[in-house]
Coordinates of C-alpha atoms in Angstrom, one line a residue:
M1 CA 5.2 -6.6 24.4
T2 CA 4.3 -10.0 25.5
F3 CA 3.5 -12.7 22.5
L4 CA 1.2 -13.5 25.6
A5 CA -0.3 -10.4 24.8
K6 CA -0.7 -10.8 21.7
I7 CA -3.3 -13.9 21.9
S8 CA -7.2 -13.6 22.7
L9 CA -8.2 -15.2 25.6
R10 CA -10.2 -18.0 23.2
T11 CA -6.4 -19.2 21.8
L12 CA -5.3 -19.5 24.8
A13 CA -7.8 -21.3 27.0
A14 CA -7.8 -23.5 23.9
T15 CA -4.0 -24.0 23.8
F16 CA -3.9 -24.5 27.5
A17 CA -6.2 -26.9 27.1
L18 CA -4.5 -28.9 24.8
G19 CA -1.3 -28.5 26.8
A20 CA -0.1 -27.4 23.2
M21 CA 1.5 -24.0 24.4
P22 CA 5.1 -24.5 22.6
L23 CA 8.4 -23.0 24.1
S24 CA 9.0 -21.4 20.6
F25 CA 5.8 -19.4 19.3
A26 CA 4.9 -19.5 16.1
Q27 CA 0.8 -18.0 15.5
I28 CA -0.1 -15.9 13.3
S29 CA -0.2 -12.3 14.8
D30 CA -2.7 -10.8 15.0
A31 CA -1.7 -7.2 13.3
E32 CA -1.4 -9.4 9.8
L33 CA -4.3 -11.3 10.5
D34 CA -6.3 -8.0 10.6
S35 CA -4.2 -6.6 7.7
I36 CA -4.9 -10.2 5.5
F37 CA -8.9 -10.0 6.4
D38 CA -9.4 -6.4 5.9
R39 CA -7.9 -6.9 2.1
L40 CA -10.2 -9.7 1.7
N41 CA -13.4 -7.6 2.7
G42 CA -12.1 -5.2 0.2
D43 CA -13.4 -3.9 -3.0
D44 CA -10.3 -4.6 -5.0
F45 CA -9.6 -7.4 -6.7
A46 CA -6.2 -8.1 -6.9
A47 CA -5.8 -7.3 -3.8
R48 CA -8.5 -9.9 -2.6
Y49 CA -6.9 -12.0 -4.2
A50 CA -3.0 -10.9 -2.7
A51 CA -4.3 -11.7 0.4
R52 CA -5.8 -15.0 -0.2
M53 CA -2.6 -16.1 -1.0
D54 CA -1.0 -14.5 1.5
L55 CA -3.4 -16.2 4.1
Q56 CA -2.5 -19.4 3.1
D57 CA 1.5 -18.5 3.2
E58 CA 1.0 -17.5 6.5
V59 CA -0.7 -21.1 7.7
S60 CA 1.4 -22.7 5.7
A61 CA 4.9 -21.3 7.2
A62 CA 2.8 -21.2 11.0
T63 CA 2.6 -25.3 10.1
A64 CA 5.3 -26.1 8.6
P65 CA 6.9 -29.3 9.3
G66 CA 8.0 -29.1 13.1
K67 CA 6.2 -26.7 13.8
E68 CA 3.2 -29.2 15.1
A69 CA 3.4 -28.1 18.2
Q70 CA 1.2 -24.1 16.8
Q71 CA -1.6 -26.6 14.4
A72 CA -3.7 -25.7 17.4
I73 CA -3.2 -22.3 18.2
V74 CA -3.4 -21.6 14.0
E75 CA -6.8 -23.8 14.3
Q76 CA -8.4 -21.5 16.7
Q77 CA -7.2 -17.9 14.8
L78 CA -8.8 -19.5 12.1
L79 CA -12.4 -20.6 14.1
E80 CA -12.8 -17.1 15.6
R81 CA -12.1 -15.5 12.6
L82 CA -14.7 -17.9 11.1
Q83 CA -17.3 -16.7 13.1
S84 CA -16.3 -13.4 13.4
E85 CA -16.3 -12.7 9.4
P86 CA -19.1 -11.1 7.9
L87 CA -18.2 -12.2 4.2
L88 CA -19.1 -15.5 3.2
T89 CA -16.6 -15.9 0.4
T90 CA -14.1 -14.5 3.2
K91 CA -15.4 -17.5 5.5
L92 CA -15.5 -19.7 2.4
W93 CA -11.4 -19.4 2.3
I94 CA -11.6 -19.2 6.1
L95 CA -12.8 -23.3 5.4
R96 CA -10.1 -23.8 2.7
Q97 CA -7.6 -23.2 5.5
I98 CA -9.3 -25.4 8.1
E99 CA -9.5 -27.7 5.9
S100 CA -5.6 -28.6 4.9
I101 CA -4.8 -28.2 9.0
G102 CA -7.6 -28.8 11.1
S103 CA -8.4 -30.9 13.4
E104 CA -11.4 -32.8 15.3
A105 CA -11.3 -29.7 17.7
A106 CA -13.0 -28.1 14.7
I107 CA -15.7 -30.7 14.2
P108 CA -18.7 -29.0 16.5
Q109 CA -18.4 -25.4 14.7
L110 CA -17.8 -27.3 11.1
R111 CA -20.9 -29.2 12.1
Q112 CA -23.1 -25.9 13.6
L113 CA -22.8 -24.3 9.7
V114 CA -23.2 -27.3 7.8
D115 CA -26.8 -27.0 10.2
S116 CA -26.9 -23.5 9.6
G117 CA -29.2 -23.6 6.5
D118 CA -26.8 -21.5 4.4
G119 CA -26.1 -23.4 1.3
E120 CA -22.6 -22.0 0.3
L121 CA -21.3 -22.7 3.9
A122 CA -22.9 -25.5 4.7
K123 CA -21.3 -27.7 1.6
G124 CA -17.9 -26.0 2.5
A125 CA -17.8 -26.7 6.3
R126 CA -18.9 -30.1 5.0
M127 CA -15.8 -30.4 2.6
A128 CA -13.8 -29.5 5.5
M129 CA -15.5 -32.1 8.0
D130 CA -14.5 -34.8 5.3
R131 CA -11.1 -33.9 4.7
I132 CA -10.6 -33.6 8.2
V133 CA -11.9 -36.9 9.6
P134 CA -13.2 -38.9 6.1
P135 CA -16.1 -40.6 5.8
P136 CA -16.3 -44.4 5.9
Q137 CA -16.6 -45.6 2.6
P138 CA -17.9 -48.6 0.9
E139 CA -16.2 -51.1 -0.6
P140 CA -16.3 -51.3 -4.0
P141 CA -17.6 -55.2 -5.5
P142 CA -14.4 -56.9 -6.7
Y143 CA -14.8 -56.1 -10.6
E144 CA -11.7 -57.8 -11.9
G145 CA -13.2 -61.3 -10.9
L146 CA -16.3 -60.5 -12.5
S147 CA -17.3 -62.0 -16.0
A148 CA -17.9 -59.7 -18.2
S149 CA -22.1 -60.7 -18.5
E150 CA -21.8 -59.9 -15.1
L151 CA -20.1 -56.4 -16.2
A152 CA -22.2 -56.0 -19.0
D153 CA -25.0 -56.1 -15.6
L154 CA -23.3 -53.9 -13.5
A155 CA -22.8 -51.4 -16.1
R156 CA -26.8 -51.2 -17.3
N157 CA -28.1 -51.5 -14.0
A158 CA -26.3 -50.2 -11.3
P159 CA -28.0 -47.7 -9.2
N160 CA -24.7 -45.8 -8.3
R161 CA -23.3 -43.5 -11.2
S162 CA -20.2 -44.8 -10.2
I163 CA -20.2 -48.6 -10.3
R164 CA -21.9 -48.1 -13.6
Y165 CA -18.3 -46.4 -14.5
R166 CA -16.0 -48.8 -12.6
A167 CA -18.0 -51.6 -14.6
F168 CA -17.3 -50.0 -17.8
M169 CA -14.2 -49.4 -17.8
Q170 CA -13.1 -52.8 -16.5
L171 CA -15.4 -54.5 -19.6
S172 CA -13.8 -52.6 -21.9
K173 CA -10.8 -53.7 -21.3
Q174 CA -11.7 -57.1 -20.6
D175 CA -14.0 -57.2 -23.5
A176 CA -14.3 -54.8 -26.1
K177 CA -16.9 -56.1 -28.2
A178 CA -19.5 -56.5 -25.1
A179 CA -18.5 -52.8 -23.9
A180 CA -19.7 -51.5 -27.5
A181 CA -22.7 -53.3 -27.4
V182 CA -23.5 -52.2 -23.7
M183 CA -22.1 -48.1 -24.8
L184 CA -25.0 -48.6 -27.3
D185 CA -27.5 -49.6 -25.4
A186 CA -26.8 -46.6 -22.4
E187 CA -29.1 -44.3 -21.9
A188 CA -28.5 -42.4 -18.8
S189 CA -24.2 -42.7 -18.6
A190 CA -23.9 -43.3 -22.6
A191 CA -22.1 -39.8 -22.5
E192 CA -19.5 -41.5 -20.0
F193 CA -19.2 -44.7 -21.6
I194 CA -18.5 -42.7 -24.7
R195 CA -15.7 -41.2 -23.1
I196 CA -14.3 -43.9 -21.6
A197 CA -14.2 -45.9 -24.8
M198 CA -12.7 -42.6 -26.8
N199 CA -9.3 -43.3 -24.7
S200 CA -9.6 -47.4 -24.7
S201 CA -6.5 -49.3 -26.1
S202 CA -9.3 -51.3 -28.4
S203 CA -9.1 -49.9 -31.8
L204 CA -12.7 -51.8 -32.0
L205 CA -14.1 -50.1 -29.1
R206 CA -12.7 -46.5 -30.5
R207 CA -14.1 -47.1 -34.1
E208 CA -17.6 -47.5 -32.3
A209 CA -17.4 -44.9 -30.0
L210 CA -16.2 -42.2 -32.9
A211 CA -19.4 -43.5 -35.0
Q212 CA -21.1 -41.8 -32.5
L213 CA -20.8 -38.4 -34.0
D214 CA -23.1 -39.9 -36.9
S215 CA -25.9 -40.5 -33.7
P216 CA -28.9 -38.7 -34.4
K217 CA -28.0 -37.8 -30.4
V218 CA -26.5 -34.5 -29.9
S219 CA -25.5 -35.4 -26.0
H220 CA -23.7 -38.8 -27.7
Q221 CA -21.9 -36.2 -30.4
I222 CA -20.9 -33.5 -28.2
A223 CA -19.0 -36.4 -25.9
V224 CA -17.3 -37.6 -28.4
L225 CA -16.2 -34.4 -29.5
G226 CA -14.9 -33.5 -25.6
A227 CA -12.8 -36.8 -26.1
L228 CA -10.6 -36.8 -29.0
S229 CA -7.7 -36.6 -29.1
E230 CA -4.9 -33.9 -30.0
K231 CA -3.8 -35.7 -33.7
L232 CA -7.0 -37.1 -35.3
P233 CA -7.6 -38.9 -38.8
Q234 CA -8.6 -36.8 -41.9
S235 CA -11.0 -39.8 -41.7
V236 CA -13.5 -38.0 -38.7
E237 CA -13.6 -34.5 -41.3
K238 CA -16.6 -35.8 -42.9
S239 CA -18.9 -36.0 -40.2
L240 CA -17.7 -33.3 -38.6
L241 CA -18.9 -31.0 -41.5
R242 CA -22.4 -32.7 -41.4
L243 CA -22.2 -31.6 -37.9
L244 CA -21.8 -27.9 -38.3
E245 CA -25.2 -28.0 -39.6
S246 CA -26.7 -28.6 -36.4
E247 CA -28.3 -25.7 -34.4
N248 CA -26.7 -26.7 -31.3
E249 CA -24.2 -23.7 -30.9
T250 CA -22.9 -25.6 -28.4
L251 CA -22.1 -28.3 -30.8
E252 CA -20.9 -26.2 -33.4
L253 CA -18.1 -25.1 -31.7
Q254 CA -16.8 -28.0 -31.0
T255 CA -17.3 -29.0 -33.9
I256 CA -15.3 -26.1 -34.9
E257 CA -12.2 -26.7 -33.0
A258 CA -11.9 -30.3 -34.0
L259 CA -12.0 -29.1 -37.5
G260 CA -8.4 -26.9 -36.5
R261 CA -7.4 -30.5 -35.2
A262 CA -8.8 -32.1 -38.6
G263 CA -9.6 -30.3 -41.4
T264 CA -8.1 -29.7 -44.5
A265 CA -8.9 -27.7 -47.5
R266 CA -11.9 -29.2 -47.7
S267 CA -13.5 -27.3 -44.4
L268 CA -12.2 -24.1 -45.5
Q269 CA -15.7 -22.3 -47.5
A270 CA -17.3 -23.6 -43.8
L271 CA -14.9 -21.8 -42.1
L272 CA -14.6 -18.9 -44.1
S273 CA -18.8 -18.4 -43.6
R274 CA -18.1 -18.5 -39.9
I275 CA -15.7 -15.9 -39.2
E276 CA -18.0 -13.1 -39.6
A277 CA -20.4 -15.1 -37.8
R278 CA -22.8 -13.0 -35.5
S279 CA -21.8 -14.8 -32.4
R280 CA -18.6 -13.5 -31.5
D281 CA -17.4 -17.1 -29.4
L282 CA -18.7 -19.2 -32.9
R283 CA -15.7 -15.9 -34.9
D284 CA -13.4 -17.2 -32.5
A285 CA -13.5 -20.6 -32.7
A286 CA -13.8 -20.2 -36.6
A287 CA -10.5 -18.2 -36.7
D288 CA -8.4 -20.7 -34.5
A289 CA -9.7 -23.3 -36.6
L290 CA -8.7 -21.6 -40.3
A291 CA -5.6 -20.6 -38.7
A292 CA -4.5 -24.2 -37.0
I293 CA -5.2 -26.7 -40.4
P294 CA -1.4 -27.3 -41.7
D295 CA -3.0 -28.2 -45.2
S296 CA -1.1 -25.6 -47.5
K297 CA -3.5 -25.7 -50.2
I298 CA -6.1 -23.4 -48.0
D299 CA -3.0 -20.5 -48.7
R300 CA -3.0 -21.1 -52.3
S301 CA -7.2 -21.2 -52.5
L302 CA -6.5 -18.0 -50.6
R303 CA -4.8 -16.4 -53.2
K304 CA -6.9 -17.6 -56.4
M305 CA -9.8 -16.2 -54.2
L306 CA -8.3 -13.2 -53.6
K307 CA -7.3 -12.5 -57.5
R308 CA -10.0 -13.7 -59.3
G309 CA -13.2 -13.8 -56.6
A310 CA -15.5 -10.9 -56.4
V311 CA -14.7 -7.8 -53.6
E312 CA -16.1 -9.0 -51.2
E313 CA -14.7 -12.4 -51.6
R314 CA -11.7 -11.1 -52.1
V315 CA -11.7 -9.3 -48.7
L316 CA -12.5 -12.9 -46.6
A317 CA -9.5 -14.2 -48.8
L318 CA -7.0 -11.6 -47.2
K319 CA -8.7 -12.2 -44.3
A320 CA -8.2 -15.6 -44.2
L321 CA -4.4 -15.1 -44.8
S322 CA -3.9 -12.6 -41.9
L323 CA -5.0 -15.1 -39.6
R324 CA -3.2 -18.1 -40.8
A325 CA -0.6 -16.0 -41.1
S326 CA 0.3 -17.2 -44.1
P327 CA 4.2 -16.6 -45.4
G328 CA 4.6 -13.4 -47.3
V329 CA 1.2 -11.7 -45.9
N330 CA 3.0 -8.8 -44.4
R331 CA 4.3 -8.0 -47.8
L332 CA 1.0 -8.5 -49.2
V333 CA -1.4 -6.6 -46.8
N334 CA 1.7 -3.4 -46.9
A335 CA 1.1 -3.4 -51.0
Y336 CA -2.1 -3.7 -50.8
A337 CA -2.8 -0.6 -48.2
A338 CA -0.3 1.2 -50.1
D339 CA -2.7 1.1 -53.7
S340 CA -4.8 3.4 -54.1
D341 CA -6.0 2.1 -57.0
L342 CA -7.6 -1.1 -55.1
D343 CA -11.6 -1.1 -53.2
N344 CA -11.7 0.9 -50.8
P345 CA -13.1 -2.2 -48.6
L346 CA -9.7 -4.0 -49.2
R347 CA -7.6 -1.5 -48.8
E348 CA -9.5 -1.2 -45.3
E349 CA -8.9 -4.9 -44.6
A350 CA -5.2 -5.1 -46.0
I351 CA -5.4 -1.8 -43.0
S352 CA -6.7 -3.9 -40.4
N353 CA -4.7 -6.8 -40.7
M354 CA -1.5 -4.9 -40.3
E355 CA -2.8 -4.8 -36.9
L356 CA -2.1 -8.7 -37.0
V357 CA 0.7 -9.1 -39.6
G358 CA 2.0 -5.5 -40.1
D359 CA 6.1 -5.2 -40.1
V360 CA 8.0 -2.3 -39.3
D361 CA 7.5 -1.6 -43.2
S362 CA 3.9 -0.6 -42.4
F363 CA 4.8 1.9 -40.1
P364 CA 5.6 4.3 -43.3
I365 CA 2.3 3.2 -45.3
L366 CA 0.1 4.0 -42.6
V367 CA 1.4 7.4 -41.8
D368 CA 1.3 8.3 -45.4
I369 CA -2.3 7.1 -45.4
V370 CA -2.8 9.5 -42.2
L371 CA -1.3 12.5 -44.3
N372 CA -2.5 11.7 -47.4
E373 CA -6.1 10.4 -47.3
A374 CA -8.5 12.4 -45.5
Q375 CA -10.9 12.1 -48.3
S376 CA -10.8 8.6 -48.5
G377 CA -12.2 7.3 -45.0
L378 CA -9.0 5.6 -44.7
R379 CA -7.5 8.1 -42.1
R380 CA -8.9 7.0 -39.0
D381 CA -8.3 3.0 -39.9
A382 CA -4.8 4.0 -40.2
Q383 CA -4.8 6.0 -36.9
K384 CA -5.8 2.3 -35.4
T385 CA -4.2 0.6 -36.5
L386 CA -1.0 2.8 -35.9
K387 CA -1.5 2.7 -32.3
R388 CA -2.6 -0.7 -32.5
M389 CA 0.2 -2.6 -34.5
S390 CA 2.8 -0.3 -32.8
L391 CA 1.8 -2.3 -29.7
R392 CA 2.3 -5.5 -30.5
L393 CA 5.9 -4.5 -32.3
A394 CA 7.3 -2.7 -29.7
D395 CA 9.4 -1.0 -31.7
P396 CA 9.1 2.6 -31.4
D397 CA 12.2 3.7 -32.4
A398 CA 11.1 2.2 -36.0
A399 CA 7.8 3.8 -35.7
W400 CA 9.2 7.5 -34.7
A401 CA 11.4 7.5 -37.9
A402 CA 7.7 6.9 -40.0
F403 CA 6.3 9.8 -37.4
E404 CA 9.0 11.7 -37.7
Q405 CA 9.5 11.7 -42.1
G406 CA 5.9 12.0 -42.7
F407 CA 6.4 15.5 -39.9
A408 CA 8.7 16.8 -42.2
A409 CA 6.8 16.0 -45.1
S410 CA 3.0 17.8 -44.0
E411 CA 5.3 20.8 -42.4
G412 CA 3.2 23.8 -42.9
D413 CA -0.3 21.6 -43.4
V414 CA -1.5 21.8 -39.9
D415 CA -4.8 19.8 -40.0
T416 CA -2.4 16.9 -41.5
Q417 CA 0.0 17.2 -39.0
L418 CA -2.8 17.4 -36.0
A419 CA -4.0 14.2 -37.8
L420 CA -0.7 12.5 -37.2
L421 CA 0.1 14.4 -34.1
L422 CA -3.1 12.9 -32.8
V423 CA -1.2 9.2 -32.7
S424 CA 2.0 10.1 -31.7
D425 CA 2.3 7.9 -28.9
A426 CA 3.2 4.8 -31.2
A427 CA 6.2 6.2 -31.1
P428 CA 7.1 7.0 -27.2
N429 CA 10.6 7.5 -27.8
A430 CA 13.4 10.3 -26.0
E431 CA 13.2 11.7 -30.2
A432 CA 9.3 11.9 -30.3
I433 CA 9.1 13.7 -26.8
A434 CA 11.6 16.3 -27.8
F435 CA 9.9 16.7 -31.1
L436 CA 6.4 17.5 -29.3
K437 CA 8.0 20.1 -26.6
S438 CA 8.8 21.9 -29.5
L439 CA 6.1 22.1 -30.9
W440 CA 4.4 23.7 -27.6
N441 CA 7.1 25.8 -28.3
A442 CA 5.7 27.0 -31.2
E443 CA 2.8 28.2 -29.3
D444 CA -0.2 27.7 -31.9
P445 CA -3.1 26.5 -29.4
R446 CA -3.6 23.7 -31.9
F447 CA -0.7 21.8 -31.0
R448 CA -1.0 22.5 -27.6
K449 CA -4.3 21.1 -27.4
T450 CA -3.9 17.8 -28.9
L451 CA -1.1 17.4 -27.0
L452 CA -2.8 17.8 -24.1
R453 CA -4.2 14.7 -25.4
V454 CA -1.4 13.0 -26.5
L455 CA 1.0 13.1 -23.8
P456 CA -2.1 11.6 -21.4
A457 CA -1.2 8.9 -22.7
W458 CA 1.9 8.1 -23.5
R459 CA 2.8 4.6 -22.7
N460 CA 5.6 5.4 -20.6
W461 CA 6.7 8.3 -17.7
D462 CA 8.2 10.8 -20.4
G463 CA 4.9 11.9 -21.2
G464 CA 4.6 12.7 -17.5
F465 CA 7.6 14.5 -17.2
A466 CA 7.3 15.8 -20.3
L467 CA 4.3 17.6 -18.7
L468 CA 5.7 18.8 -15.8
E469 CA 8.5 20.6 -18.5
L470 CA 5.4 22.2 -20.2
A471 CA 3.7 23.2 -17.3
A472 CA 7.0 25.1 -15.7
A473 CA 7.4 26.5 -19.0
S474 CA 3.6 28.3 -19.5
D475 CA 1.9 31.4 -18.0
E476 CA 0.1 30.6 -15.5
S477 CA -2.6 32.9 -16.1
Q478 CA -3.5 30.8 -19.1
G479 CA -5.2 27.5 -17.4
L480 CA -2.2 25.4 -19.4
Q481 CA -0.1 24.8 -15.9
D482 CA -3.7 23.2 -14.2
Q483 CA -4.2 21.1 -18.0
C484 CA -0.6 19.9 -17.8
F485 CA -1.0 18.7 -14.2
A486 CA -4.9 17.0 -15.0
G487 CA -2.7 15.2 -17.8
I488 CA -0.2 13.9 -15.3
G489 CA -3.1 12.7 -12.8
K490 CA -5.0 11.1 -15.6
L491 CA -0.7 9.2 -16.9
I492 CA -1.1 8.0 -13.3
L493 CA -4.5 6.7 -13.5
G494 CA -4.2 4.6 -16.6
S495 CA -1.0 3.6 -16.0
D496 CA -0.3 -0.1 -15.2
A497 CA 2.1 -3.1 -14.3
T498 CA 4.0 -2.3 -17.5
Y499 CA 5.3 1.0 -16.0
P500 CA 8.0 1.2 -13.1
M501 CA 6.4 1.8 -9.7
D502 CA 9.1 3.5 -8.4
V503 CA 9.3 6.4 -11.1
K504 CA 5.8 6.6 -10.6
F505 CA 5.8 8.1 -6.8
E506 CA 9.1 10.4 -8.3
L507 CA 6.9 11.7 -11.4
A508 CA 4.4 12.3 -8.1
A509 CA 6.8 13.8 -5.8
A510 CA 8.1 15.7 -8.8
A511 CA 4.6 17.1 -9.7
L512 CA 3.8 17.8 -6.2
D513 CA 6.6 19.9 -5.1
Q514 CA 6.2 22.0 -8.1
A515 CA 2.8 22.4 -8.3
K516 CA 1.6 26.0 -7.2
N517 CA -2.5 25.6 -6.3
P518 CA -4.3 23.2 -4.4
R519 CA -5.9 22.4 -8.1
Q520 CA -2.8 21.2 -9.2
R521 CA -2.0 19.2 -6.5
Q522 CA -5.2 17.5 -5.8
S523 CA -4.6 16.6 -9.5
V524 CA -2.1 14.0 -8.8
I525 CA -3.2 12.9 -6.0
T526 CA -6.3 11.8 -7.6
G527 CA -4.6 9.7 -9.7
F528 CA -3.7 7.2 -7.2
R529 CA -7.9 7.0 -7.0
Y530 CA -7.8 3.2 -7.9
S531 CA -4.7 2.4 -6.2
T532 CA -4.2 -1.4 -6.0
W533 CA -2.5 -3.3 -3.5
R534 CA 0.8 -3.2 -5.2
E535 CA 0.4 0.9 -5.0
R536 CA -0.1 -0.2 -0.4
V537 CA 2.5 -2.6 -0.5
H538 CA 5.0 0.4 -2.5
V539 CA 4.0 3.1 0.5
T540 CA 4.0 0.6 3.2
Y541 CA 7.3 -0.4 2.3
N542 CA 9.2 2.2 1.0
E543 CA 10.0 5.8 1.5
V544 CA 7.2 7.9 -0.6
D545 CA 6.2 11.6 -0.3
P546 CA 4.6 11.5 3.2
E547 CA 0.8 13.3 1.5
L548 CA 1.2 10.8 -1.4
K549 CA 1.0 7.7 1.3
E550 CA -1.3 9.2 3.3
A551 CA -3.4 9.2 -0.3
V552 CA -2.6 6.2 -1.1
L553 CA -3.9 4.4 2.2
E554 CA -6.9 6.7 2.7
Y555 CA -7.6 5.6 -1.3
A556 CA -7.6 2.2 -0.1
K557 CA -10.8 2.1 2.7
D558 CA -12.5 3.7 0.1

């Protein structure tokens, strides 16, 4: 097929009319455009994002320096798609591309969109038109030549916001005292003036703006907080603590964030009372601020509270020390979690905080709690923390060393081993897989049932290949083979970008080769039912099992 056959009649007509048909042709191919717009109109967010980037790259490449003659062709292709594409989001992205390469030839079609009555589309078209043919801008007044009184009058009374802003900006450089007076008198532009003043080179103006923290107007206080620099004088801490009494949550959140940069030990109680607030935003902001304050007095105060306070206060102190990652806190939480004489709330908090500050020494402590504390109610806390902490530490060998000792210590106690087995995916190494296979071969139905829960959640593909081996070694009549294949499908479905893509398709192909009935094959195939653009690209450009390729591409259409 010649390149002329690939160009639509409209594109050809437009190109010949412009006299722009080049000797070397570089338009975006229709096949590539079809692929991009199919993905842009799909339901997969990742695929839509990738398609946006692909379109942007194709437009940039086709109109790169040295290819200026191609711009009219690509522009016409985009205009055709703009007219035919049904989705608003797709049209808006096309308009973004037209902004960068469009010419006056696009103006008539863009003007039709401006007059279409669709607010979002009209706004996008207007932005594209203004980029292609910038509207004339009124000449700004010569601010530098105006006196302070003239600038002050403009800053107070000019009907245009931009003029007020620029006048005050110049006034702040020219006469800080006059600017401070305008800032305090301003109504509509007060917040903007405060932000300018906070970044002024004049200490007088900055001081006057900072004083607005004690203003009765919340908008002024928020403006000051939003303009605070990274390093703040500790002198503002008292004002910030007073602001925490506000019922405005936006102001409270910004104040807490500022305390993280200007706070000292005086802010401790205010932040402690908020790390367990009902609002998640407040909890997170207070935790971040508490972690950021470098005052070592806070750590000393928390350690005193941990030793002498009531149980509730000690729990809060331990939580705060963990949030701050205070020196030695990992040893502290390990000791508290292991101490069976402590109150359960303290031990629960210590176990929970291991997720943040636990180390490899925490693994045997948590395993011991799983083994021995079914009655205390801490077993489930330890199980949950084992899984989460192991993700952060990413040391499966250290985790398995603790698990191995735990399985050896609980030999013969099936219920206890099942409790440990349930979270064994926290130690996903080869030795763990070998041990799990030996449990399967013991033919205890309780172990097998739990293994069929654990292996589909394994953190690497070893779990899938283990299920494949277990299926091969199992009696088909018991339905175990089908369950193993269902587990492989679940593992494929739940995998993310950390699982190597090529091994995913290697496992799936091996499972299809071993499958003995349609149910088993379908379990593997449906593992791809939420395939992303990564799977689609992989099957398009790599040699994979034809059935898998067909399934991935078919699911992509849904």
